[in-house]
Short mmCIF file of C-alpha atoms in Angstrom, two decimals:
data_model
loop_
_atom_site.label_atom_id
_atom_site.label_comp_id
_atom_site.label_asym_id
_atom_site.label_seq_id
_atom_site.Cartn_x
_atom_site.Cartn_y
_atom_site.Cartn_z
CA UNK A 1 -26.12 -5.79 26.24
CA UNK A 2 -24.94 -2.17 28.04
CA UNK A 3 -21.10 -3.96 28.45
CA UNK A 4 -21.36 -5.18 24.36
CA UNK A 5 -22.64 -1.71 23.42
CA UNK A 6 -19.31 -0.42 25.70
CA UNK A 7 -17.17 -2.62 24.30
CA UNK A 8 -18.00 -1.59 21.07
CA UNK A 9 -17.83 2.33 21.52
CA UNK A 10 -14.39 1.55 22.93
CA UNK A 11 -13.44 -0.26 19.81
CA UNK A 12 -14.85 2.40 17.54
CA UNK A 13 -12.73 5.11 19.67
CA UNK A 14 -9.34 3.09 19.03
CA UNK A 15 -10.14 2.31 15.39
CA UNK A 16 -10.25 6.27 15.36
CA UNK A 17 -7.35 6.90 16.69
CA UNK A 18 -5.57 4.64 14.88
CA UNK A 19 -7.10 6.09 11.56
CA UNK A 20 -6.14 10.03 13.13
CA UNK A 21 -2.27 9.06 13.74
CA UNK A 22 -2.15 7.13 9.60
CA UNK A 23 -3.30 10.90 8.92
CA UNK A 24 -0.75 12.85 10.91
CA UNK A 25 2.22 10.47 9.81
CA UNK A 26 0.83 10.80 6.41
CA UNK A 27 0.38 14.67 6.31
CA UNK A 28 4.04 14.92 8.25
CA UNK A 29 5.39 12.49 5.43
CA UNK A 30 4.38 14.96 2.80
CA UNK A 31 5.84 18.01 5.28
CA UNK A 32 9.03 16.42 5.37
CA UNK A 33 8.90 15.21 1.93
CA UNK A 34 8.83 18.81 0.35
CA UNK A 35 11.06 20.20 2.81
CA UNK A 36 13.87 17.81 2.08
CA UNK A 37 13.04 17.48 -2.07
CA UNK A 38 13.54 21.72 -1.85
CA UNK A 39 17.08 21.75 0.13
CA UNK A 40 18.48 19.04 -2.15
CA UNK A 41 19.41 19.02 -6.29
CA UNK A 42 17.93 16.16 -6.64
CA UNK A 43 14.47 16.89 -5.35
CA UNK A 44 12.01 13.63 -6.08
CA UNK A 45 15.00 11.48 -7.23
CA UNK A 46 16.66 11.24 -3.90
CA UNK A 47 15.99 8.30 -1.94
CA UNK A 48 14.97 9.51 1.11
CA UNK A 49 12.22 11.60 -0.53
CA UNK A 50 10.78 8.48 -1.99
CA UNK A 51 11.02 6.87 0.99
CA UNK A 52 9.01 9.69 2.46
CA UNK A 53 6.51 9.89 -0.79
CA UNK A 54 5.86 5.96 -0.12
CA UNK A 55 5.10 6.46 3.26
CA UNK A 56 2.51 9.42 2.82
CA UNK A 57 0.57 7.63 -0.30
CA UNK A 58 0.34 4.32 2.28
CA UNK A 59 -0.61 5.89 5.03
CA UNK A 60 -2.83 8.24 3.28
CA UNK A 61 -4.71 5.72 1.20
CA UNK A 62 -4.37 2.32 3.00
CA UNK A 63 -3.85 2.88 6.37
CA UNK A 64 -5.83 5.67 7.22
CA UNK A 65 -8.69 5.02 4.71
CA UNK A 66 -9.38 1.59 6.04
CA UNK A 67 -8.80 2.37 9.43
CA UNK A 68 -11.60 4.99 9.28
CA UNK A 69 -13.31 1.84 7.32
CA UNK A 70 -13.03 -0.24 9.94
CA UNK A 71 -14.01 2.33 12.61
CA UNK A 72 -17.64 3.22 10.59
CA UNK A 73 -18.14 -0.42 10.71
CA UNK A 74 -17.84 -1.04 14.07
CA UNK A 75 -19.93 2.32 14.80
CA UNK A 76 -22.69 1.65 12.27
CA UNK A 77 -23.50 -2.29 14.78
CA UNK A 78 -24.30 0.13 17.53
CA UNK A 79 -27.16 0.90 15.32
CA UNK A 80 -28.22 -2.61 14.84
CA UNK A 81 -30.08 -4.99 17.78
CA UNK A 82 -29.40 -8.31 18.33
CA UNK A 83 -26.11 -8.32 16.51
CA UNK A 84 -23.35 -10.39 17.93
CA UNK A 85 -19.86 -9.53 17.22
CA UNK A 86 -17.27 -11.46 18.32
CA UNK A 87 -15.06 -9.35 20.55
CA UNK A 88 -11.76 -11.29 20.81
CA UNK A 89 -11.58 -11.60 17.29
CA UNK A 90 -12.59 -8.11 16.69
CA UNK A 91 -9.89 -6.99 19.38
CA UNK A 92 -7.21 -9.03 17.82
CA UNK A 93 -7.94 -7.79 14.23
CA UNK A 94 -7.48 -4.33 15.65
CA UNK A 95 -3.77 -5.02 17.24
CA UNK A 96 -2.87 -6.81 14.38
CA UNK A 97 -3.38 -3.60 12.79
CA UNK A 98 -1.64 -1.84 15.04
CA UNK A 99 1.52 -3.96 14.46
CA UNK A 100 1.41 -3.80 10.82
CA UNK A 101 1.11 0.23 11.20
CA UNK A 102 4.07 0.50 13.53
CA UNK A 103 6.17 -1.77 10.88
CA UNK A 104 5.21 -0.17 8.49
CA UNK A 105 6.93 3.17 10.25
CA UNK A 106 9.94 1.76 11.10
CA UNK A 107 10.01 0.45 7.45
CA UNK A 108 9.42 3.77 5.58
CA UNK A 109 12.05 5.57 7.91
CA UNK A 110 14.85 3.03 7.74
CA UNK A 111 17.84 2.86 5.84
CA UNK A 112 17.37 -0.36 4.25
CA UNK A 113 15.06 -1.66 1.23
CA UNK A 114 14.46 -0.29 -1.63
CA UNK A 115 11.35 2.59 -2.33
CA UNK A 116 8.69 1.97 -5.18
CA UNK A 117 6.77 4.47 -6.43
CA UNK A 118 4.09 2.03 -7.96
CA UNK A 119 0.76 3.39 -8.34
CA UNK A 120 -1.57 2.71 -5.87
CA UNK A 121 -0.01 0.76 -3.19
CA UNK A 122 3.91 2.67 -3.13
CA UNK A 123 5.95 -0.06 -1.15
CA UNK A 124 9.42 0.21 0.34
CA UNK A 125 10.95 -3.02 -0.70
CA UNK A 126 12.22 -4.47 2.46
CA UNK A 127 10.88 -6.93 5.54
CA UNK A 128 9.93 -4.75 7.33
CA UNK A 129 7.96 -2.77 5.75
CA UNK A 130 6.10 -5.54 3.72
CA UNK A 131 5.54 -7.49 6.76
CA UNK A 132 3.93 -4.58 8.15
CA UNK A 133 1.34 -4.10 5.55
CA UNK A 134 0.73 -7.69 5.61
CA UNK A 135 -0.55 -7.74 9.40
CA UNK A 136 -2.09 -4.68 9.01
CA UNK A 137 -4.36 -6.18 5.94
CA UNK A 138 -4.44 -9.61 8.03
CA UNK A 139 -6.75 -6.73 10.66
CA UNK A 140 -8.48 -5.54 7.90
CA UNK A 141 -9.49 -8.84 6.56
CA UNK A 142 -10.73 -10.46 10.51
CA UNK A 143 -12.29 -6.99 11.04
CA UNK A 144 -14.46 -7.48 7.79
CA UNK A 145 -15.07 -10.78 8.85
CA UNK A 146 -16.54 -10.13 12.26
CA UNK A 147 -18.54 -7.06 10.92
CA UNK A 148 -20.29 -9.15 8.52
CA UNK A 149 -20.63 -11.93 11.03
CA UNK A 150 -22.19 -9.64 13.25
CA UNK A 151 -24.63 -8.12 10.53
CA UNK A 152 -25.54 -11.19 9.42
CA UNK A 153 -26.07 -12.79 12.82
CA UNK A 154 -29.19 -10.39 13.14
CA UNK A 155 -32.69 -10.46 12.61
CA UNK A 156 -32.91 -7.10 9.74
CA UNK A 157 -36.25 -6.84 8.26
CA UNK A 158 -35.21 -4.01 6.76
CA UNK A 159 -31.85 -2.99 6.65
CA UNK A 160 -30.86 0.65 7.64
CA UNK A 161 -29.01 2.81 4.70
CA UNK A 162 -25.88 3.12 6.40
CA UNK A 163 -25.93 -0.90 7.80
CA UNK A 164 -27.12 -1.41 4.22
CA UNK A 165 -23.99 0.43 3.09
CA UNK A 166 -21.71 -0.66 5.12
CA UNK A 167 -21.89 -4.15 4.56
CA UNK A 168 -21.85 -3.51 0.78
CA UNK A 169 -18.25 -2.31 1.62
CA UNK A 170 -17.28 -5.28 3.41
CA UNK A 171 -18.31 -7.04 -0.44
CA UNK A 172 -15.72 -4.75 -2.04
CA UNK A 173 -13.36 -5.19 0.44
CA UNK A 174 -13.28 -8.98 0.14
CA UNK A 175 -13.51 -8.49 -3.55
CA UNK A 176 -10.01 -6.79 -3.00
CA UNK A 177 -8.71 -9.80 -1.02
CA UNK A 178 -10.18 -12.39 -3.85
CA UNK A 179 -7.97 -9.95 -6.76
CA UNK A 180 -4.89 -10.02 -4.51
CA UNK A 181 -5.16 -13.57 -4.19
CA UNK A 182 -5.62 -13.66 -8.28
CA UNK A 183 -2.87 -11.40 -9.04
CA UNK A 184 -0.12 -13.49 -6.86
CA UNK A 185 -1.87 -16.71 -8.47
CA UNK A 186 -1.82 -15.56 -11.93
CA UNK A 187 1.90 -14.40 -11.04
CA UNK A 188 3.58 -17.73 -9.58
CA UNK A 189 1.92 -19.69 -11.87
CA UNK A 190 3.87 -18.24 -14.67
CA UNK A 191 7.30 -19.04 -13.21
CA UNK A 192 9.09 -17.35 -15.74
CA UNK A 193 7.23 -14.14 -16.21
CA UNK A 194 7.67 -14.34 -12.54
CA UNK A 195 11.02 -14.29 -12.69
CA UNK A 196 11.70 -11.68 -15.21
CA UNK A 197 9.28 -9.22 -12.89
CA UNK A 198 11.25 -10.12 -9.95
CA UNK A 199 14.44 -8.69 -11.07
CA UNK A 200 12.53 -4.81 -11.63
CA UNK A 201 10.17 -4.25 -8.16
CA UNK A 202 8.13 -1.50 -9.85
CA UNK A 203 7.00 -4.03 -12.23
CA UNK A 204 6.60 -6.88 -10.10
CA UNK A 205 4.52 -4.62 -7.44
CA UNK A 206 2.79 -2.94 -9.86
CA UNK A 207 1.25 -5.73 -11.17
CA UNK A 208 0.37 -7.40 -7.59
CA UNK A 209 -1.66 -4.23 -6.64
CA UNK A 210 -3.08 -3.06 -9.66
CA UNK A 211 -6.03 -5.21 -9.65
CA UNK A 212 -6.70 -4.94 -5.58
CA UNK A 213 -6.29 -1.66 -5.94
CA UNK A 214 -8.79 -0.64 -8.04
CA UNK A 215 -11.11 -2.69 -6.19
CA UNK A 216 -9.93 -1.01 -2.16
CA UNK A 217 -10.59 2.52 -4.44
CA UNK A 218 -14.28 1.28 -4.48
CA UNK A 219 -14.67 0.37 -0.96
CA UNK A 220 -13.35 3.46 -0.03
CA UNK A 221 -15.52 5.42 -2.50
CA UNK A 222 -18.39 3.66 -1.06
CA UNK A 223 -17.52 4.57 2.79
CA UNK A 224 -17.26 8.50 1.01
CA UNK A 225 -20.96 7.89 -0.10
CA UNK A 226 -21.81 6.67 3.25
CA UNK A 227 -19.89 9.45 4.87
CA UNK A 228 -22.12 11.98 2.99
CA UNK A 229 -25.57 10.61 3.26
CA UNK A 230 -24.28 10.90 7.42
CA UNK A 231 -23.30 14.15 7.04
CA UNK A 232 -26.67 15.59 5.39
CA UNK A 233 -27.29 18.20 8.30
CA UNK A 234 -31.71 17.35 8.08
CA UNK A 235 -34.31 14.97 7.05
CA UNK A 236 -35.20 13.86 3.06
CA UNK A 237 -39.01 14.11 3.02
CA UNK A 238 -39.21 12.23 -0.51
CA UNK A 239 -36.43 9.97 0.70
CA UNK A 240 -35.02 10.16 -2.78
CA UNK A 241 -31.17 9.83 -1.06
CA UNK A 242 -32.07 6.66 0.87
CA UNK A 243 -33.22 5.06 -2.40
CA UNK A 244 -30.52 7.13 -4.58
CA UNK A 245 -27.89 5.88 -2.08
CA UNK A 246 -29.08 2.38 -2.18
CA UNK A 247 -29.06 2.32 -5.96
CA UNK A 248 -25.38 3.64 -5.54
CA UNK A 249 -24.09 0.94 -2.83
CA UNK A 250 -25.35 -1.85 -4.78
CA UNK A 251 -24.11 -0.22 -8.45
CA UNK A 252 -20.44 -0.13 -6.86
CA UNK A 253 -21.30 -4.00 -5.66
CA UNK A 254 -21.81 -5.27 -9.27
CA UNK A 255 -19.03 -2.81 -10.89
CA UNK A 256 -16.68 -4.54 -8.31
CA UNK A 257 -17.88 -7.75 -8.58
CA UNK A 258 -17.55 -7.24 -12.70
CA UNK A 259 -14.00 -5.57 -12.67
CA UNK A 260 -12.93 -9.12 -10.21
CA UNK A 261 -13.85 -11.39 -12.97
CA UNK A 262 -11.98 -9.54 -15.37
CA UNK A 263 -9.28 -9.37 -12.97
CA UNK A 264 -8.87 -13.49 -12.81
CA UNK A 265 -9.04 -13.36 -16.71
CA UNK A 266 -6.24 -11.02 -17.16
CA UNK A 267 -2.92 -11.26 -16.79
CA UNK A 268 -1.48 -9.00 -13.86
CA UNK A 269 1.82 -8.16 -15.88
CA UNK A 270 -0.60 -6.24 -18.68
CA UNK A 271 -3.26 -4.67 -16.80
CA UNK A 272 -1.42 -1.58 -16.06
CA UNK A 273 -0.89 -1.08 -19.43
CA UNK A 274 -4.67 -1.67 -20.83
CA UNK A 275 -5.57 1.68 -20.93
CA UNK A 276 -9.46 1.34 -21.55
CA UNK A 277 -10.20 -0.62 -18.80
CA UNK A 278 -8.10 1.52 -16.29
CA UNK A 279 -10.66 4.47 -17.98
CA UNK A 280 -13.80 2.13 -17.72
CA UNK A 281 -13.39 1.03 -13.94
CA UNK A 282 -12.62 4.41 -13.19
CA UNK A 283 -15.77 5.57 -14.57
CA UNK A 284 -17.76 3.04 -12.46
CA UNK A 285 -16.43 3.98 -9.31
CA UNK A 286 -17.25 7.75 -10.17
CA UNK A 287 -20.68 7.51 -11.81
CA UNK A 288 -22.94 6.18 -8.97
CA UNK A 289 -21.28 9.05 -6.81
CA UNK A 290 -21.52 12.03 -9.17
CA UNK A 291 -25.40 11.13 -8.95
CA UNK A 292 -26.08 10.97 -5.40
CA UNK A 293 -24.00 14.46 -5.04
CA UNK A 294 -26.68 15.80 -7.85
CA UNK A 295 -29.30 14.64 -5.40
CA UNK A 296 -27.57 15.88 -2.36
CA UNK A 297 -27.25 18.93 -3.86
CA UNK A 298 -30.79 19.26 -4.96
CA UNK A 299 -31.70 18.41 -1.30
CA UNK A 300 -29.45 21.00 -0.33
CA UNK A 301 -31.02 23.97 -2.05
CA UNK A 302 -34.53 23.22 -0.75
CA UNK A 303 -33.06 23.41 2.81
CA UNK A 304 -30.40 26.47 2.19
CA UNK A 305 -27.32 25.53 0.76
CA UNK A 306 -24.94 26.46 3.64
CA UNK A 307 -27.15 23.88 6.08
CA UNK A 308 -24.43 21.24 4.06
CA UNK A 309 -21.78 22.15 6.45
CA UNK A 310 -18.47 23.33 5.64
CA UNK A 311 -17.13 19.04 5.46
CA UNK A 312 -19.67 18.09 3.24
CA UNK A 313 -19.73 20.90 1.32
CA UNK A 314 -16.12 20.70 0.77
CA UNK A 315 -15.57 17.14 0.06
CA UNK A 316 -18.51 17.30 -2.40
CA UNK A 317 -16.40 19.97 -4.65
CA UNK A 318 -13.15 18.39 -4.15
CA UNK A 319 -14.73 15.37 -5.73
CA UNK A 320 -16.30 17.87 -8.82
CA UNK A 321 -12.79 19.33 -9.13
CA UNK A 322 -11.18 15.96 -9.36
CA UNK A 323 -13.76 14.89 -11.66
CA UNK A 324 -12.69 18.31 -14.16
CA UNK A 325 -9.09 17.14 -14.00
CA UNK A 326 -9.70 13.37 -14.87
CA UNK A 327 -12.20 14.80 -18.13
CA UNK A 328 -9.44 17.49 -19.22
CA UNK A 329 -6.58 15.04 -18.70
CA UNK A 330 -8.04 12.15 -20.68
CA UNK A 331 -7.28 14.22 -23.24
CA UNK A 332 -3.74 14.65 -22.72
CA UNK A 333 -1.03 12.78 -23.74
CA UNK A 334 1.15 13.17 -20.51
CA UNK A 335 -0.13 11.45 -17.71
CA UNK A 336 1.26 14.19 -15.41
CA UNK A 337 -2.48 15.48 -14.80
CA UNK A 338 -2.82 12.30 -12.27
CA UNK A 339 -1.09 13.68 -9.29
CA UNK A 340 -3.53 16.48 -9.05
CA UNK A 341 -6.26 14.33 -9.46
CA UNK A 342 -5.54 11.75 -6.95
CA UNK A 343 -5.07 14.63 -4.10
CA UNK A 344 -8.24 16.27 -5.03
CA UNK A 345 -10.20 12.43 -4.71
CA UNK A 346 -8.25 10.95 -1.85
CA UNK A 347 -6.45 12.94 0.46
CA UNK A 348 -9.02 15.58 -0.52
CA UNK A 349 -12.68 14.26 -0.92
CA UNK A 350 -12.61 10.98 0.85
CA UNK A 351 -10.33 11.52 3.63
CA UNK A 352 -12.16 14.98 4.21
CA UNK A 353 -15.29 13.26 4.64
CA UNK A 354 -13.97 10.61 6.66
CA UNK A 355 -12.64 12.69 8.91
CA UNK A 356 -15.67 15.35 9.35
CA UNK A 357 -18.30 12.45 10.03
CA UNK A 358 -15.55 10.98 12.54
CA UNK A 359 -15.91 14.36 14.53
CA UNK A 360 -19.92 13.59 14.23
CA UNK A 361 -19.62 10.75 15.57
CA UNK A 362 -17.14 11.17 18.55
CA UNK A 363 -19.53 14.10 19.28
CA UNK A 364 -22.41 11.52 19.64
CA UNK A 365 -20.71 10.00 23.23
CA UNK A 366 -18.07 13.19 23.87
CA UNK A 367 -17.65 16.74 24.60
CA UNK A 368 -15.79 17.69 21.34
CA UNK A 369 -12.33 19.51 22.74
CA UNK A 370 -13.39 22.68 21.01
CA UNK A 371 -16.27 22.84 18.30
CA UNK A 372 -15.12 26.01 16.89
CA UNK A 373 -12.15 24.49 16.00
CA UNK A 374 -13.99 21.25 14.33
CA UNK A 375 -16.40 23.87 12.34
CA UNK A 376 -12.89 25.50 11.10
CA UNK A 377 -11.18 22.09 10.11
CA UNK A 378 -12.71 21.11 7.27
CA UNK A 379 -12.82 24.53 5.73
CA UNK A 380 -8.46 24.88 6.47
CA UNK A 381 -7.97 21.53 5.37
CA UNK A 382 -9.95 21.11 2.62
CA UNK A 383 -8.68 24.46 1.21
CA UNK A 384 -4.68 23.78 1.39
CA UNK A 385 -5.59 20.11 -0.85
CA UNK A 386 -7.57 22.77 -3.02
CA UNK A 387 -4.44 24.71 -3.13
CA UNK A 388 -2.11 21.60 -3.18
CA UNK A 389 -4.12 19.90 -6.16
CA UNK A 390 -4.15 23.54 -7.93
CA UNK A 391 -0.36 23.81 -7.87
CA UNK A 392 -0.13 19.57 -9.29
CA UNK A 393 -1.94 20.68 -11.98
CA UNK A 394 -0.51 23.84 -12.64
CA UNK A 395 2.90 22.59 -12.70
CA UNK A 396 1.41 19.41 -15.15
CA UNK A 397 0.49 22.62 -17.37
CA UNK A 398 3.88 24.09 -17.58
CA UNK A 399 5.69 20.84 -18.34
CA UNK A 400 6.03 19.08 -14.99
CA UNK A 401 7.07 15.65 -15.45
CA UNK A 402 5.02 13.04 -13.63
CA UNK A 403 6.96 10.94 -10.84
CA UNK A 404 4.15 8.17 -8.94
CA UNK A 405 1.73 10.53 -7.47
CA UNK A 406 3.78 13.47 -7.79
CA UNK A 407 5.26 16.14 -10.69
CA UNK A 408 8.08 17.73 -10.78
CA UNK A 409 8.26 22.11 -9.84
CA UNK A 410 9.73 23.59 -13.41
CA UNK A 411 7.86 27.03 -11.85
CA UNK A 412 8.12 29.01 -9.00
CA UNK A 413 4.33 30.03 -8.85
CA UNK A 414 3.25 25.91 -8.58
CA UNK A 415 5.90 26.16 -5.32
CA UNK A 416 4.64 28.77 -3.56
CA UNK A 417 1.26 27.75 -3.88
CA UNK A 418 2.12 24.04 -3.09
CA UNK A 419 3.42 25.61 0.04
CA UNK A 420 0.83 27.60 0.87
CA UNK A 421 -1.69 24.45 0.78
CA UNK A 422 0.36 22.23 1.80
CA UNK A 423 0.70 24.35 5.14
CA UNK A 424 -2.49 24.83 4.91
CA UNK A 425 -3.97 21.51 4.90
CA UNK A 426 -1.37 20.39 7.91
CA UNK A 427 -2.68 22.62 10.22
CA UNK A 428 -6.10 21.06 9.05
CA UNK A 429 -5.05 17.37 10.16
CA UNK A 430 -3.54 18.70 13.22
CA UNK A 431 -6.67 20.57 14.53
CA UNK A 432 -8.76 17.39 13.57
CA UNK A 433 -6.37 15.23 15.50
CA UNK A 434 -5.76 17.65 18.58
CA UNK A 435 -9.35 17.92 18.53
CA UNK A 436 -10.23 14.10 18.46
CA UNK A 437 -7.14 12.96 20.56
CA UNK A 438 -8.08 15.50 23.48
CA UNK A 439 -11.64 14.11 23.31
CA UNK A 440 -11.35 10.72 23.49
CA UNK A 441 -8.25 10.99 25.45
CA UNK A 442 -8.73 14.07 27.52
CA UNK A 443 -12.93 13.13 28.98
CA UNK A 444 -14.28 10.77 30.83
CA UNK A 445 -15.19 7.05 29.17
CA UNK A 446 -18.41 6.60 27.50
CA UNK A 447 -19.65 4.63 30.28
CA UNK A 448 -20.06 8.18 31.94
CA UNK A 449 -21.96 9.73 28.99
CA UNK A 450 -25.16 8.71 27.62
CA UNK A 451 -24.80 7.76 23.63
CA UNK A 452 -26.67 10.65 21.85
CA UNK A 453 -27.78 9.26 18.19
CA UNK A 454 -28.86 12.02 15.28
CA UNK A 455 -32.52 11.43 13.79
CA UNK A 456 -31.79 11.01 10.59
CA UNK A 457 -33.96 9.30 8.11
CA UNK A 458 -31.28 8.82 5.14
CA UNK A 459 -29.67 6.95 8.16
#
């Protein structure tokens, strides 16, 4: 059982590593993005800064997001006895991964193909590339297989929160396989349609990932809830987050399962143009988590607010501020409010959270490489996509046109600030990285260390 428990910590530590390096080619992406976009005419329209912008929406929201996924996953068995994963297949999800991210890099920095700027899932329009995210789904999909395998392989009487929460992931995750399967269905069986999408890529791709999409952003959403509940920094007495939290896990469950069946029902060429259900399934996913923050918070202020810690406590208002920008813009008739409100949710909320309970857990079997510099992370980082989402929106304001997850600069004010977060939030990834590479890299294996796990009862 020691070797299994090894095994897994290993797997856990390159699941993390993967997930850090999506982060720093996504951050340096966006770095080169901007710096190339400013020392052209043509700013967004060239192709190379698409190519760029493709590459630091995929890496920021698939690859890194369900890498970290797939690294809480393997974390959260070590919590469970008598659990039998299945290691080979666990292994070879994990290099399949691996493959698909390192395609998917030679892909986005190529010459050849064609960049979309869909929403969602950006592609680059070549081999490459799209065999790339095909292997590294293929490891996401085996990964989610031999997680619930091994949950399910165990005597649970009753099931831990995070186990609990965890495994209502996996649900939405293979809810996102069952809608990409129904989009391409629903696609080829209309040869013609087919054909006429074919011809314009934005279009075609568009409507392949709109409906999987939608249903990743709630698996991911879910592993931000479970991120939180981990990060709470002491006990619930009342236990009203455990059963708050459960409520939420199994509310995103049915909203998923809901928005799937929809999904099968609709065509995929028109769902990116129905409007009110875009608004409605947005609303689902954002519900359930604006209450457990409430109850968070509430738990919060009986213990001292600042015991949150500065990742928390940051990805909780980066979630409220992207909340205020969907409300206001909802309103508007340009849709140019949505860059700023995806960088305050993803690349700000989730991937904040996801990367301050990585540096909790690493600390659970590691030195941490410097802890000052882990208690200063989330505070830079979290900050510059303040800054960063502040300057979107601001330049949305002014008349900014909207191109994918980005608007144009009509201002110099929206630059400099960009700039100033932007910056900002890169030195953020690369102190979380330098600080999780040199640990897990830099210190002696796990083996060496005895596995130090937090008493926690929302855990």
């Amino acid at each position: 059982m020691r070797s299994d428990a090894l095994d897994r910590r290993r797997l856990f530590n390159a699941w993390v590593l993967l997930a850090t390096a999506a982060t720093v080619f996504a951050a340096l992406f966006a770095l080169a993005a901007a710096t190339i976009a400013a020392g052209t005419n043509a700013g967004l329209g060239s192709t190379i800064v698409e190519r760029l912008l493709v590459g630091h929406v995929f890496f920021s929201l698939v690859l890194a997001g369900t890498a970290f996924i797939a690294a809480f996953w393997i974390d959260s068995l070590l919590l469970l006895d008598g659990s039998r994963l299945p290691r080979v297949a666990a292994w070879i999800g994990f290099w399949l991964a691996v493959a698909g991210a390192l395609l998917a890099v030679i892909g986005t920095l190529g010459t050849w193909g064609d960049p979309v700027l869909t929403e969602f899932v950006p592609v680059v329009v070549e081999p490459v590339f799209l065999t790339g995210f095909g292997l590294f789904m293929a490891g996401i999909a085996l990964t989610t297989g031999c997680y619930v395998y091994a949950v399910t392989s165990a005597e649970v009487a009753r099931m831990p929160l995070v186990l609990y929460g965890m495994l209502c992931i996996a649900a939405m995750m293979i809810s996102a396989g069952l809608a990409g399967v129904a989009s391409i269905t629903r696609l080829f069986g209309n040869w013609f349609a087919f054909r006429l999408a074919w011809r314009t890529p934005y279009v075609l791709f568009q409507a392949i990932f709109w409906g999987p999409a939608h249903l990743i952003q709630f698996a991911v959403i879910g592993a931000m809830i479970s991120a939180w509940i981990r990060l709470l920094p002491s006990p619930d007495p009342q236990g009203r987050v455990d059963r708050v939290g459960r409520i939420d896990f199994l509310a995103l469950v049915l909203f998923a399962a809901i928005t799937l069946i929809i999904l099968y029902a609709w065509n995929p060429l028109d769902l990116p143009k129905a409007t009110t259900l875009n608004v409605l399934v947005s609303d689902a996913q954002a519900l359930p988590v604006a209450l457990l923050a409430v109850v968070i918070l509430k738990v919060a202020f009986r213990t001292r607010l600042w015991a949150l810690g500065s990742g928390l406590t940051m990805s909780i208002l980066l979630f409220a501020w992207g909340l205020l920008i969907a409300l206001l813009g909802i309103r508007q008739t340009s849709a140019a409010w949505v860059p700023s409100h995806y960088d305050a949710m993803i690349p700000g909320a989730v991937l904040l959270s996801f990367m301050s309970i990585t540096t909790q857990l690493v600390q659970q079997s590691h030195r941490l490489l410097s802890p000052k510099l882990a208690a200063l992370q989330p505070c830079l980082y979290g900050g510059g996509i303040l800054a960063v989402s502040l300057a979107l929106l601001w330049s949305a304001l002014v008349g900014g046109e909207r191109r994918g997850y980005f608007v144009t600069m009509p201002a110099a004010g929206p630059v400099a600030l960009l700039w100033i977060g932007g910056i900002a939030a890169g030195l953020g990834v690369l102190a979380f990285a330098t600080n999780i590479v040199g640990t897990l890299w830099g210190l002696p294996d796990p083996a060496t260390r005895p596995c130090r796990q937090p008493a926690r009862s929302a855990v």
